[in-house]
Coordinates of C-alpha atoms in Angstrom, one line a residue:
M70 CA 109.7 77.9 127.9
S71 CA 108.0 77.3 124.5
R72 CA 109.6 78.7 121.4
I73 CA 108.1 81.9 120.0
L74 CA 107.8 83.1 116.4
T75 CA 110.6 85.6 116.7
D76 CA 113.3 83.2 118.1
R77 CA 114.8 82.7 114.6
I78 CA 115.9 86.2 114.0
R79 CA 118.7 88.5 115.3
I80 CA 119.5 92.1 114.3
E81 CA 123.0 93.4 113.4
P82 CA 124.3 95.7 114.5
E83 CA 122.5 95.4 117.8
E84 CA 120.0 98.2 118.6
I85 CA 121.8 100.8 120.8
E86 CA 119.6 103.9 120.7
P87 CA 117.8 104.6 124.0
E88 CA 114.3 104.2 122.5
D89 CA 115.5 100.9 121.0
L90 CA 116.8 99.7 124.3
F91 CA 113.5 100.6 125.9
Q92 CA 111.5 98.7 123.2
S93 CA 113.7 95.6 123.5
S94 CA 113.2 95.6 127.3
L95 CA 109.4 95.6 127.1
S96 CA 109.2 91.8 126.9
S97 CA 111.0 91.6 130.3
L98 CA 108.7 94.2 131.8
F99 CA 105.6 92.8 130.2
P100 CA 105.9 89.1 129.6
D101 CA 102.9 89.0 127.3
D102 CA 104.3 91.7 125.0
I103 CA 106.0 90.7 121.7
Q104 CA 107.8 92.9 119.2
N105 CA 106.1 92.6 115.8
Q106 CA 108.3 94.8 113.7
H107 CA 112.1 94.2 113.4
G108 CA 115.1 96.2 112.4
D109 CA 115.5 99.6 110.8
K110 CA 117.6 101.4 108.3
D111 CA 121.4 100.7 108.5
Q112 CA 120.7 97.3 110.1
R113 CA 120.3 93.8 108.8
I114 CA 118.3 90.9 110.0
I115 CA 119.6 87.4 110.2
Y116 CA 116.9 84.7 109.9
T117 CA 118.3 81.4 111.1
S118 CA 116.5 78.5 109.4
P119 CA 116.7 75.0 110.8
T120 CA 116.9 73.6 107.3
L121 CA 118.3 76.4 105.1
G122 CA 120.9 78.0 107.4
E123 CA 121.2 81.7 107.7
I124 CA 119.2 84.1 105.5
V125 CA 120.6 87.6 105.5
L126 CA 118.1 90.4 104.9
E127 CA 119.2 94.0 104.3
L128 CA 116.7 96.7 105.1
S129 CA 115.8 99.5 102.8
S130 CA 116.4 103.2 103.7
P131 CA 113.1 104.9 103.0
A132 CA 113.3 108.2 100.9
G133 CA 111.0 110.8 102.4
E134 CA 107.7 110.5 104.1
K135 CA 106.1 108.5 101.2
G136 CA 108.8 105.9 101.3
R137 CA 108.6 105.7 105.1
L138 CA 104.9 105.1 105.0
L139 CA 105.3 102.0 102.9
F140 CA 106.8 100.4 106.1
A141 CA 108.9 98.1 103.8
H142 CA 112.0 98.8 105.8
Y143 CA 110.9 96.4 108.6
L144 CA 110.5 92.7 108.9
W145 CA 107.0 91.9 110.2
N146 CA 105.9 88.8 112.1
A147 CA 103.5 87.7 109.4
G148 CA 106.4 87.3 107.1
L149 CA 108.2 85.2 109.7
Q150 CA 105.1 83.0 110.0
L151 CA 104.8 82.3 106.3
A152 CA 108.5 81.5 106.1
E153 CA 108.1 79.0 108.9
F154 CA 105.1 77.4 107.3
F155 CA 106.9 77.0 104.0
E156 CA 109.7 75.2 105.8
E157 CA 107.8 73.1 108.3
G158 CA 104.2 73.0 107.2
D159 CA 101.2 73.5 109.5
G160 CA 100.9 70.1 111.3
K161 CA 97.6 70.9 112.9
R162 CA 95.9 71.6 109.6
G163 CA 96.9 68.9 107.2
G164 CA 100.7 68.7 107.6
R165 CA 103.5 69.7 105.2
E166 CA 101.4 69.4 102.0
R167 CA 99.1 72.4 102.8
W168 CA 102.1 74.8 102.6
E169 CA 104.1 73.0 100.0
V170 CA 105.8 75.3 97.5
T171 CA 108.0 72.8 95.6
G172 CA 107.4 73.2 91.9
E173 CA 104.9 76.1 92.3
R174 CA 105.0 79.4 90.6
V175 CA 104.8 82.0 93.4
L176 CA 104.0 85.7 93.4
E177 CA 104.6 87.6 96.6
V178 CA 102.8 91.0 96.8
G179 CA 103.9 93.6 99.2
S180 CA 107.2 91.7 99.7
G181 CA 109.0 94.2 101.9
T182 CA 112.2 92.4 102.8
G183 CA 111.3 89.4 100.7
L184 CA 111.7 86.8 103.4
A185 CA 108.7 84.7 102.6
G186 CA 109.3 84.6 98.9
I187 CA 113.0 83.9 99.4
V188 CA 112.2 80.9 101.6
A189 CA 109.7 79.7 99.0
A190 CA 112.5 79.8 96.4
L191 CA 115.0 78.0 98.6
M192 CA 112.3 75.3 99.4
G193 CA 112.0 74.5 95.7
A194 CA 109.4 76.8 94.1
E195 CA 109.8 76.6 90.3
E196 CA 109.5 80.4 89.9
V197 CA 109.2 83.3 92.4
I198 CA 108.4 86.9 91.7
L199 CA 109.0 89.3 94.6
S200 CA 106.8 92.4 94.0
D201 CA 106.2 95.6 95.9
Y202 CA 105.2 99.1 95.3
P203 CA 107.4 100.6 92.6
D204 CA 109.6 102.5 94.9
E205 CA 113.3 102.6 93.8
N206 CA 114.7 102.0 97.3
V207 CA 112.4 99.1 98.1
L208 CA 113.0 97.3 94.8
A209 CA 116.8 97.9 95.0
N210 CA 116.8 96.4 98.5
L211 CA 114.8 93.4 97.4
T212 CA 117.3 92.9 94.5
T213 CA 120.1 92.9 97.1
N214 CA 118.4 90.3 99.2
V215 CA 117.9 88.1 96.2
A216 CA 121.5 88.4 95.3
K217 CA 122.7 87.6 98.9
N218 CA 120.4 84.6 99.4
I219 CA 119.3 83.2 96.1
E220 CA 122.0 83.9 93.4
V221 CA 124.9 83.1 95.7
N222 CA 123.4 79.7 96.3
G223 CA 122.9 79.0 92.7
F224 CA 119.1 79.1 92.7
G225 CA 117.4 80.2 89.5
D226 CA 114.2 81.9 88.6
V227 CA 113.7 84.6 91.2
K228 CA 112.9 88.1 90.0
V229 CA 112.0 91.5 91.6
Q230 CA 109.1 93.4 90.1
G231 CA 107.4 96.7 90.9
H232 CA 103.6 96.4 91.1
E233 CA 101.0 98.8 92.4
W234 CA 97.9 96.9 93.6
G235 CA 94.9 97.2 91.3
V236 CA 97.0 98.6 88.3
L237 CA 96.6 95.8 85.8
T238 CA 97.2 97.3 82.4
D239 CA 101.0 97.4 82.5
G240 CA 103.2 94.9 80.6
F241 CA 104.0 92.7 83.7
S242 CA 100.3 92.4 84.6
M243 CA 99.2 91.6 81.0
E244 CA 101.9 89.0 80.5
N245 CA 101.2 87.2 83.8
K246 CA 97.4 87.1 84.1
E247 CA 96.3 83.9 85.9
R248 CA 99.8 82.6 85.8
F249 CA 100.7 81.9 89.5
S250 CA 99.7 78.8 91.4
R251 CA 100.5 80.6 94.7
V252 CA 100.0 84.3 95.5
I253 CA 101.3 85.2 99.0
A254 CA 100.9 88.3 101.1
S255 CA 102.1 89.1 104.6
D256 CA 101.0 92.2 106.6
C257 CA 99.3 93.9 103.7
L258 CA 95.8 94.4 105.3
W259 CA 96.4 97.5 107.4
M260 CA 95.2 99.9 104.7
P261 CA 91.4 99.3 104.3
W262 CA 91.3 101.8 101.3
Q263 CA 93.6 99.3 99.4
H264 CA 91.6 96.1 100.1
G265 CA 89.8 96.3 96.8
N266 CA 92.9 96.9 94.8
L267 CA 94.8 94.1 96.6
L268 CA 92.0 91.6 96.0
R269 CA 91.8 92.6 92.4
S270 CA 95.6 91.9 92.0
I271 CA 95.3 88.6 93.8
R272 CA 92.5 87.4 91.5
W273 CA 94.2 88.7 88.4
F274 CA 97.4 86.8 88.9
L275 CA 96.0 83.6 90.4
K276 CA 95.6 80.4 88.3
E277 CA 92.2 78.7 88.2
D278 CA 93.2 76.0 90.7
G279 CA 95.7 78.2 92.6
R280 CA 95.6 79.4 96.2
A281 CA 96.4 82.8 97.8
W282 CA 98.0 82.5 101.2
I283 CA 97.3 85.6 103.4
C284 CA 98.9 86.3 106.8
A285 CA 98.6 89.6 108.8
G286 CA 99.0 90.8 112.3
F287 CA 96.4 92.6 114.4
H288 CA 98.8 95.2 115.7
T289 CA 97.1 98.0 113.7
G290 CA 93.7 96.9 114.8
R291 CA 91.2 94.3 113.7
E292 CA 88.8 96.9 112.5
L293 CA 91.2 98.0 109.8
M294 CA 91.7 94.4 108.5
R295 CA 88.4 92.6 108.7
G296 CA 86.8 94.3 105.6
F297 CA 89.3 92.4 103.5
F298 CA 87.5 89.1 104.4
E299 CA 83.9 90.4 104.1
E300 CA 82.0 88.2 101.6
E301 CA 80.8 91.2 99.6
N302 CA 84.4 92.4 98.9
L303 CA 85.6 88.9 98.2
T304 CA 82.7 88.2 95.8
A305 CA 83.3 91.4 93.9
A306 CA 86.9 90.3 93.3
G307 CA 85.9 86.7 92.3
L308 CA 87.5 85.1 95.4
E309 CA 86.3 83.1 98.4
I310 CA 87.7 81.8 101.6
E311 CA 88.8 78.2 101.8
T312 CA 90.3 78.4 105.3
I313 CA 90.7 81.2 107.9
Y314 CA 91.9 81.1 111.5
E315 CA 94.0 82.9 114.1
R316 CA 97.4 81.9 115.4
D317 CA 99.5 83.5 118.2
A318 CA 103.3 83.8 118.5
N319 CA 103.5 80.5 120.4
G320 CA 101.6 78.5 117.8
V321 CA 98.2 78.5 119.6
E322 CA 95.3 78.5 117.2
R323 CA 91.7 79.6 117.4
E324 CA 88.8 80.4 115.1
W325 CA 88.6 83.7 113.2
V326 CA 86.0 86.2 114.4
A327 CA 85.4 89.7 113.2
D328 CA 85.3 91.3 116.7
R329 CA 86.9 90.2 119.9
G330 CA 85.7 93.1 122.0
A331 CA 88.1 94.1 124.8
E332 CA 91.0 92.2 123.4
D333 CA 90.9 94.3 120.2
R334 CA 91.4 97.4 122.4
D335 CA 94.4 95.9 124.2
A336 CA 97.5 96.7 122.1
I337 CA 99.7 94.2 123.8
A338 CA 97.3 91.3 123.6
R339 CA 96.2 91.8 120.0
K340 CA 99.7 92.1 118.5
R341 CA 100.5 88.5 119.6
W342 CA 98.0 87.3 117.1
L343 CA 97.9 86.8 113.3
V344 CA 95.1 86.0 110.9
I345 CA 95.9 83.2 108.4
A346 CA 93.7 82.6 105.4
V347 CA 93.7 80.6 102.2
L348 CA 91.7 82.1 99.4
R349 CA 90.7 80.5 96.1
R350 CA 88.9 81.6 93.0
R351 CA 85.1 81.4 92.8

């Protein structure tokens, strides 16, 4: 049986609630099903890297409905995919160099647990900023994950920063305009009303010759995501697509299309797939 994207993680303590047991059994009942969100409050996720060893991710405890709706207290498959790319590269599309982070200045937006940015730091990025919505619990949890996985290993310049997409007049934004050679985002496209703000933030922080690496799952529906990649919206933000394609949990790739008809209405089928894109400045 081929390896799947989620093979590298385990959850502690194990899920024991009845609804969790049911969820974890779905893959046996429905072989094509895959879990795309992992963990919950009072749990931690262990990501076992073939090159870096174990990365321990604590999960935030959302405060109230607003905090819960950030969905930063889960690890999502898009973050797993970027972490894997940073370690192994994407051999079908140019090898290790395409996803090379060594020596790069990396900004992660919508960091959540921070896995992708933490792996970038451990793989040799010169500087990494893990940013997310300025929610106290989310930022505190990111700080904990940096301490557990970066500081304990003696790695240097990794910081946690609150950033609300599209708000570019604060001190952090003014000091870091066009500073990052890599801007990364995983599972940040499910809110179409935020696409413009996210694109503006990406363009603001991206160096002239930099690249933005975007990865997102289709579990919330392709119709909520595709507007992010529409040429009109990208042009308005001063960005363009260099590469875009789709990849499933087993590593099978296919071209990106804006509408896949019946598959988009099949919740089990669509959540196996991710869209992966590289953006650059116009």
